CSV table of C-alpha atoms and ligand atoms in Angstrom, one decimal:
chain,number,residue,atom,x,y,z
A,7,UNK,CA,56.9,-19.8,23.7
A,8,UNK,CA,59.7,-19.3,21.2
A,9,UNK,CA,58.3,-18.6,17.8
A,10,UNK,CA,60.8,-18.9,14.9
A,11,UNK,CA,60.9,-16.5,12.0
A,12,UNK,CA,58.4,-17.6,9.3
A,13,UNK,CA,59.3,-17.9,5.7
A,14,UNK,CA,57.8,-16.1,2.7
A,15,UNK,CA,56.7,-17.9,-0.5
A,16,UNK,CA,56.4,-15.6,-3.6
A,17,UNK,CA,53.6,-16.6,-6.0
A,18,UNK,CA,54.4,-16.1,-9.7
A,19,UNK,CA,51.3,-16.2,-11.7
A,20,UNK,CA,50.0,-14.7,-15.0
A,21,UNK,CA,46.8,-13.5,-13.3
A,22,UNK,CA,49.0,-11.2,-11.1
A,23,UNK,CA,51.0,-9.7,-14.0
A,24,UNK,CA,48.2,-7.9,-15.8
A,25,UNK,CA,48.1,-5.2,-13.1
A,26,UNK,CA,51.7,-5.6,-12.0
A,27,UNK,CA,50.7,-7.1,-8.7
A,28,UNK,CA,52.9,-9.1,-6.4
A,29,UNK,CA,51.7,-11.8,-4.0
A,30,UNK,CA,53.8,-13.1,-1.1
A,31,UNK,CA,52.6,-15.7,1.4
A,32,UNK,CA,53.7,-15.4,5.1
A,33,UNK,CA,53.9,-19.1,5.9
A,34,UNK,CA,52.7,-19.3,9.5
A,35,UNK,CA,51.7,-22.9,8.5
A,36,UNK,CA,55.4,-23.7,8.5
A,37,UNK,CA,56.1,-22.6,12.1
A,38,UNK,CA,55.6,-26.0,13.7
A,39,UNK,CA,54.8,-29.4,12.2
A,40,UNK,CA,51.7,-29.9,14.4
A,41,UNK,CA,50.7,-26.6,15.9
A,42,UNK,CA,50.8,-24.3,12.9
A,43,UNK,CA,49.6,-20.9,12.3
A,44,UNK,CA,48.0,-18.0,14.1
A,45,UNK,CA,46.9,-19.9,17.2
A,46,UNK,CA,50.3,-19.8,18.7
A,47,UNK,CA,50.4,-16.0,18.5
A,48,UNK,CA,46.9,-15.7,19.9
A,49,UNK,CA,47.6,-18.0,22.9
A,50,UNK,CA,50.9,-16.5,24.0
A,51,UNK,CA,49.6,-13.7,26.3
A,52,UNK,CA,46.8,-15.9,27.7
A,53,UNK,CA,49.3,-18.3,29.0
A,54,UNK,CA,51.5,-15.6,30.3
A,55,UNK,CA,48.5,-14.1,32.1
A,56,UNK,CA,47.5,-17.5,33.5
A,57,UNK,CA,50.9,-18.1,35.0
A,58,UNK,CA,51.0,-14.5,36.4
A,59,UNK,CA,47.7,-15.2,38.1
A,60,UNK,CA,49.1,-18.3,39.6
A,61,UNK,CA,46.7,-20.7,37.7
A,62,UNK,CA,47.9,-24.2,36.8
A,63,UNK,CA,45.3,-25.2,34.2
A,64,UNK,CA,44.0,-23.6,31.0
A,65,UNK,CA,40.5,-24.6,30.0
A,66,UNK,CA,39.1,-23.8,26.6
A,67,UNK,CA,36.5,-24.8,23.9
A,68,UNK,CA,36.5,-26.3,20.4
A,69,UNK,CA,35.2,-28.7,17.9
A,70,UNK,CA,36.7,-32.2,17.2
A,71,UNK,CA,39.0,-30.8,14.4
A,72,UNK,CA,39.8,-27.5,16.2
A,73,UNK,CA,43.2,-26.0,15.5
A,74,UNK,CA,42.7,-23.9,18.6
A,75,UNK,CA,42.3,-27.1,20.8
A,76,UNK,CA,45.4,-28.7,19.5
A,77,UNK,CA,47.5,-25.5,19.8
A,78,UNK,CA,46.3,-25.0,23.4
A,79,UNK,CA,47.2,-28.6,24.3
A,80,UNK,CA,50.7,-28.2,22.8
A,81,UNK,CA,51.4,-24.7,24.1
A,82,UNK,CA,50.2,-25.6,27.6
A,83,UNK,CA,52.4,-28.7,27.7
A,84,UNK,CA,55.3,-26.5,26.6
A,85,UNK,CA,54.5,-23.9,29.3
A,86,UNK,CA,54.2,-26.5,32.1
A,87,UNK,CA,50.4,-25.9,32.4
A,88,UNK,CA,47.7,-28.5,32.5
A,89,UNK,CA,45.0,-28.1,29.8
A,90,UNK,CA,41.3,-28.9,29.6
A,91,UNK,CA,39.4,-29.1,26.3
A,92,UNK,CA,35.6,-28.7,26.3
A,93,UNK,CA,34.7,-30.5,23.1
A,94,UNK,CA,31.5,-29.9,21.1
A,95,UNK,CA,29.4,-33.0,20.8
A,96,UNK,CA,29.2,-36.4,22.4
A,97,UNK,CA,32.4,-38.5,22.7
A,98,UNK,CA,32.8,-40.1,19.3
A,99,UNK,CA,33.5,-43.8,18.8
A,100,UNK,CA,36.4,-42.9,16.5
A,101,UNK,CA,38.0,-39.7,17.9
A,102,UNK,CA,39.5,-37.3,15.3
A,103,UNK,CA,43.3,-37.2,14.9
A,104,UNK,CA,43.1,-33.7,16.3
A,105,UNK,CA,41.7,-34.6,19.7
A,106,UNK,CA,43.7,-37.8,19.8
A,107,UNK,CA,46.9,-35.7,19.5
A,108,UNK,CA,45.6,-33.1,22.0
A,109,UNK,CA,45.1,-35.9,24.5
A,110,UNK,CA,48.6,-37.1,23.8
A,111,UNK,CA,49.9,-33.7,24.7
A,112,UNK,CA,48.2,-34.1,28.0
A,113,UNK,CA,44.9,-32.3,27.4
A,114,UNK,CA,41.9,-33.7,29.4
A,115,UNK,CA,38.9,-33.8,27.1
A,116,UNK,CA,35.4,-33.2,28.3
A,117,UNK,CA,32.6,-33.8,25.8
A,118,UNK,CA,29.4,-31.8,26.0
A,119,UNK,CA,26.3,-32.1,23.8
A,120,UNK,CA,25.8,-29.4,21.2
A,121,UNK,CA,23.0,-27.6,23.1
A,122,UNK,CA,25.0,-27.3,26.3
A,123,UNK,CA,28.1,-26.3,24.3
A,124,UNK,CA,26.3,-23.1,23.1
A,125,UNK,CA,26.0,-21.9,26.7
A,126,UNK,CA,29.7,-21.1,27.5
A,127,UNK,CA,28.9,-19.2,30.6
A,128,UNK,CA,26.9,-22.0,32.0
A,129,UNK,CA,29.7,-24.5,31.3
A,130,UNK,CA,32.3,-22.2,32.9
A,131,UNK,CA,30.1,-21.9,36.1
A,132,UNK,CA,29.4,-25.6,36.3
A,133,UNK,CA,32.9,-27.0,35.4
A,134,UNK,CA,35.3,-24.6,36.8
A,135,UNK,CA,37.8,-25.8,39.4
A,136,UNK,CA,40.3,-24.1,41.6
A,137,UNK,CA,43.3,-23.0,39.5
A,138,UNK,CA,41.5,-23.0,36.1
A,139,UNK,CA,42.1,-20.2,33.6
A,140,UNK,CA,39.5,-19.9,30.9
A,141,UNK,CA,40.4,-19.0,27.3
A,142,UNK,CA,37.4,-18.2,25.0
A,143,UNK,CA,36.7,-20.4,22.0
A,144,UNK,CA,39.2,-19.6,19.2
A,145,UNK,CA,41.3,-17.5,21.6
A,146,UNK,CA,39.0,-14.6,21.0
A,147,UNK,CA,39.7,-11.5,23.1
A,148,UNK,CA,42.1,-8.7,23.8
A,149,UNK,CA,45.1,-10.8,24.8
A,150,UNK,CA,44.7,-12.7,21.6
A,151,UNK,CA,44.8,-9.5,19.7
A,152,UNK,CA,48.0,-8.5,21.6
A,153,UNK,CA,49.7,-11.7,20.5
A,154,UNK,CA,48.5,-11.3,16.9
A,155,UNK,CA,50.1,-7.9,16.7
A,156,UNK,CA,53.5,-9.7,16.6
A,157,UNK,CA,52.7,-11.5,13.3
A,158,UNK,CA,53.7,-8.6,11.1
A,159,UNK,CA,56.8,-8.1,13.2
A,160,UNK,CA,58.2,-11.6,12.5
A,161,UNK,CA,59.6,-10.4,9.2
A,162,UNK,CA,59.9,-7.1,7.5
A,163,UNK,CA,56.4,-6.3,6.1
A,164,UNK,CA,56.5,-2.5,5.6
A,165,UNK,CA,56.7,-2.7,1.8
A,166,UNK,CA,53.2,-4.4,1.5
A,167,UNK,CA,50.2,-2.4,0.5
A,168,UNK,CA,47.6,-5.0,1.3
A,169,UNK,CA,47.6,-7.7,4.0
A,170,UNK,CA,45.0,-10.5,3.5
A,171,UNK,CA,44.0,-12.9,6.2
A,172,UNK,CA,41.3,-15.5,6.9
A,173,UNK,CA,38.7,-14.6,9.5
A,174,UNK,CA,37.0,-16.7,12.1
A,175,UNK,CA,36.5,-14.8,15.4
A,176,UNK,CA,38.4,-11.8,13.9
A,177,UNK,CA,41.0,-11.8,16.7
A,178,UNK,CA,43.9,-12.3,14.4
A,179,UNK,CA,42.7,-9.7,11.9
A,180,UNK,CA,42.2,-7.2,14.8
A,181,UNK,CA,45.9,-7.8,15.7
A,182,UNK,CA,46.9,-7.2,12.1
A,183,UNK,CA,44.8,-4.0,11.8
A,184,UNK,CA,46.3,-2.7,15.1
A,185,UNK,CA,49.9,-3.3,14.0
A,186,UNK,CA,49.5,-2.4,10.3
A,187,UNK,CA,51.1,0.9,9.0
A,188,UNK,CA,49.0,3.9,7.8
A,189,UNK,CA,49.6,3.1,4.1
A,190,UNK,CA,48.5,-0.5,4.5
A,191,UNK,CA,45.0,-2.0,3.9
A,192,UNK,CA,44.0,-5.1,5.8
A,193,UNK,CA,41.6,-7.4,3.9
A,194,UNK,CA,39.7,-10.1,5.8
A,195,UNK,CA,38.0,-13.1,4.2
A,196,UNK,CA,35.3,-14.7,6.4
A,197,UNK,CA,34.8,-18.4,6.3
A,198,UNK,CA,31.3,-18.1,7.6
A,199,UNK,CA,28.0,-17.4,5.8
A,200,UNK,CA,26.5,-14.0,6.6
A,201,UNK,CA,28.2,-13.5,10.0
A,202,UNK,CA,27.0,-10.0,10.2
A,203,UNK,CA,28.3,-9.4,13.7
A,204,UNK,CA,31.9,-9.9,12.6
A,205,UNK,CA,32.6,-6.3,11.6
A,206,UNK,CA,31.2,-5.1,15.0
A,207,UNK,CA,33.2,-7.8,16.9
A,208,UNK,CA,36.4,-6.6,15.2
A,209,UNK,CA,35.6,-3.0,16.0
A,210,UNK,CA,35.3,-3.9,19.7
A,211,UNK,CA,38.6,-5.7,19.6
A,212,UNK,CA,40.3,-2.6,18.2
A,213,UNK,CA,41.1,-1.0,21.6
A,214,UNK,CA,44.4,0.7,20.4
A,215,UNK,CA,44.8,3.5,17.9
A,216,UNK,CA,44.3,2.3,14.4
A,217,UNK,CA,45.8,3.9,11.3
A,218,UNK,CA,45.3,1.3,8.7
A,219,UNK,CA,42.1,0.8,6.7
A,220,UNK,CA,40.3,-2.6,6.6
A,221,UNK,CA,37.3,-4.4,5.3
A,222,UNK,CA,35.9,-8.0,5.4
A,223,UNK,CA,34.7,-9.9,2.4
A,224,UNK,CA,31.7,-12.2,3.3
A,225,UNK,CA,31.1,-13.8,0.0
A,226,UNK,CA,33.8,-16.5,-0.1
A,227,UNK,CA,32.4,-19.0,2.4
A,228,UNK,CA,31.7,-21.8,-0.1
A,229,UNK,CA,28.3,-22.6,1.5
A,230,UNK,CA,29.3,-21.9,5.1
A,231,UNK,CA,31.8,-22.6,7.9
A,232,UNK,CA,33.1,-26.1,7.6
A,233,UNK,CA,31.7,-26.5,4.1
A,234,UNK,CA,34.1,-27.6,1.4
A,235,UNK,CA,32.4,-28.4,-1.9
A,236,UNK,CA,34.2,-30.1,-4.7
A,237,UNK,CA,35.0,-26.8,-6.3
A,238,UNK,CA,37.0,-25.8,-3.3
A,239,UNK,CA,38.8,-29.2,-3.1
A,240,UNK,CA,39.7,-28.9,-6.8
A,241,UNK,CA,41.0,-25.4,-6.3
A,242,UNK,CA,43.2,-26.4,-3.3
A,243,UNK,CA,44.6,-29.3,-5.4
A,244,UNK,CA,45.3,-27.0,-8.3
A,245,UNK,CA,47.1,-24.4,-6.1
A,246,UNK,CA,49.2,-27.1,-4.6
A,247,UNK,CA,50.1,-28.6,-8.1
A,248,UNK,CA,51.0,-25.2,-9.6
A,249,UNK,CA,52.5,-23.3,-6.7
A,250,UNK,CA,53.4,-26.1,-4.2
A,251,UNK,CA,51.4,-24.2,-1.6
A,252,UNK,CA,49.3,-26.3,0.8
A,253,UNK,CA,46.0,-24.7,1.9
A,254,UNK,CA,43.4,-25.9,4.4
A,255,UNK,CA,39.7,-26.5,3.7
A,256,UNK,CA,38.3,-24.3,6.4
A,257,UNK,CA,40.1,-21.0,6.1
A,258,UNK,CA,43.2,-20.5,3.8
A,259,UNK,CA,41.8,-22.3,0.8
A,260,UNK,CA,38.9,-19.9,0.8
A,261,UNK,CA,41.2,-16.9,1.3
A,262,UNK,CA,43.5,-17.8,-1.6
A,263,UNK,CA,40.5,-18.3,-3.8
A,264,UNK,CA,39.2,-14.8,-2.7
A,265,UNK,CA,42.6,-13.2,-3.6
A,266,UNK,CA,42.6,-14.7,-7.1
A,267,UNK,CA,39.0,-13.7,-7.6
A,268,UNK,CA,39.6,-10.1,-6.3
A,269,UNK,CA,42.6,-9.8,-8.5
A,270,UNK,CA,40.6,-10.9,-11.5
A,271,UNK,CA,37.9,-8.4,-10.6
A,272,UNK,CA,40.6,-5.6,-10.4
A,273,UNK,CA,39.9,-5.0,-6.7
A,274,UNK,CA,43.6,-4.4,-6.1
A,275,UNK,CA,45.0,-1.2,-7.6
A,276,UNK,CA,47.9,-1.7,-10.1
A,277,UNK,CA,51.4,-2.2,-8.4
A,278,UNK,CA,49.8,-3.4,-5.2
A,279,UNK,CA,52.0,-5.6,-3.1
A,280,UNK,CA,49.9,-8.2,-1.4
A,281,UNK,CA,50.8,-10.2,1.6
A,282,UNK,CA,48.6,-13.2,2.5
A,283,UNK,CA,49.1,-14.4,6.0
A,284,UNK,CA,48.8,-18.2,5.8
A,285,UNK,CA,47.2,-18.9,9.2
A,286,UNK,CA,47.9,-22.6,9.0
A,287,UNK,CA,45.2,-25.1,9.9
A,288,UNK,CA,46.5,-27.9,7.7
A,289,UNK,CA,46.0,-30.5,10.3
A,290,UNK,CA,42.3,-30.1,9.9
A,291,UNK,CA,42.6,-31.5,6.3
A,292,UNK,CA,42.9,-34.9,7.9
A,293,UNK,CA,39.1,-34.8,8.4
A,294,UNK,CA,39.0,-35.7,4.6
A,295,UNK,CA,39.2,-39.2,3.3
A,296,UNK,CA,42.8,-40.1,2.2
A,297,UNK,CA,43.5,-39.1,-1.4
A,298,UNK,CA,40.9,-36.3,-1.7
A,299,UNK,CA,43.7,-33.8,-1.4
A,300,UNK,CA,46.9,-34.5,-3.4
A,301,UNK,CA,49.2,-33.6,-0.5
B,415,PLP,C1,41.5,-20.1,13.8
B,415,PLP,C2,41.9,-19.9,12.4
B,415,PLP,C3,41.6,-18.7,11.8
B,415,PLP,C4,40.7,-17.6,12.4
B,415,PLP,O1,41.4,-16.8,13.3
B,415,PLP,P1,40.5,-15.7,14.1
B,415,PLP,O2,41.5,-15.0,14.9
B,415,PLP,O3,39.6,-16.5,15.0
B,415,PLP,O4,39.8,-14.9,13.1
B,415,PLP,C5,42.1,-18.5,10.5
B,415,PLP,N1,42.8,-19.5,9.9
B,415,PLP,C6,43.1,-20.6,10.5
B,415,PLP,C7,43.9,-21.6,9.7
B,415,PLP,C8,42.7,-20.9,11.8
B,415,PLP,O5,43.0,-22.0,12.4
């Protein structure tokens, strides 16, 4: 996979000026029109490993709007591998744009009911065929961390004091923590309500020496994973209107909100140079009715 250098967007805002803060956005959402964001980085080493092991098919899991499913379908097509998507829930009458596109990229979709979906090991044992290589839901795991370590190397990031990222499985954040410099502080914003195992999961993903400090904020979930109340929609529209920055409703909208809130609460020391890693996910906004978002 060839990953082009991402661009930086600098946010100019009065709420940053009070403490002389700067805020740059690393636009992983701009990497590819369809497969944006961190998923590309997380998948890279799984696909290399699959090919090395002589496998011809990558099988993985996700919901109907999953960024990971779409990225896997695309990346496998590009790498000359077949792909299987185990999708949570019965086959819908009107499939989402995400899985429709994944199928167009050649992914074979297998729908499993929600109860079965929870038992990944059972699915693996029952479905596996010769030549299949399994990738965990969301690309979670050590090879995902290895790929995510490259995110901060796509541009020069040494000058930043704080790196802020959205957190689902924590794999991307673990990669950022592993590759961050000793003077840097990695801040994660969880999209889930009270996912108390997250900090421990990340700890387990940190298998290399870590010199940076980190912490996760758990209070910016807006009601829980996948929840997007009007307050969040209004915020995302406002950010787009003022800064021309598109955010997604599952992850990055909550993260940008957290940054502004933490700035207003003086969490960041004066002169902090903040880098938000925009992890993409904009395709998932298509789950909303047209016109809800103004972009
Ligand atoms: C998957 C995803 C995340 C979460 O990444 P993890 O490595 O699972 O923590 C964050 N942001 C976006 C846009 C995503 O699609």
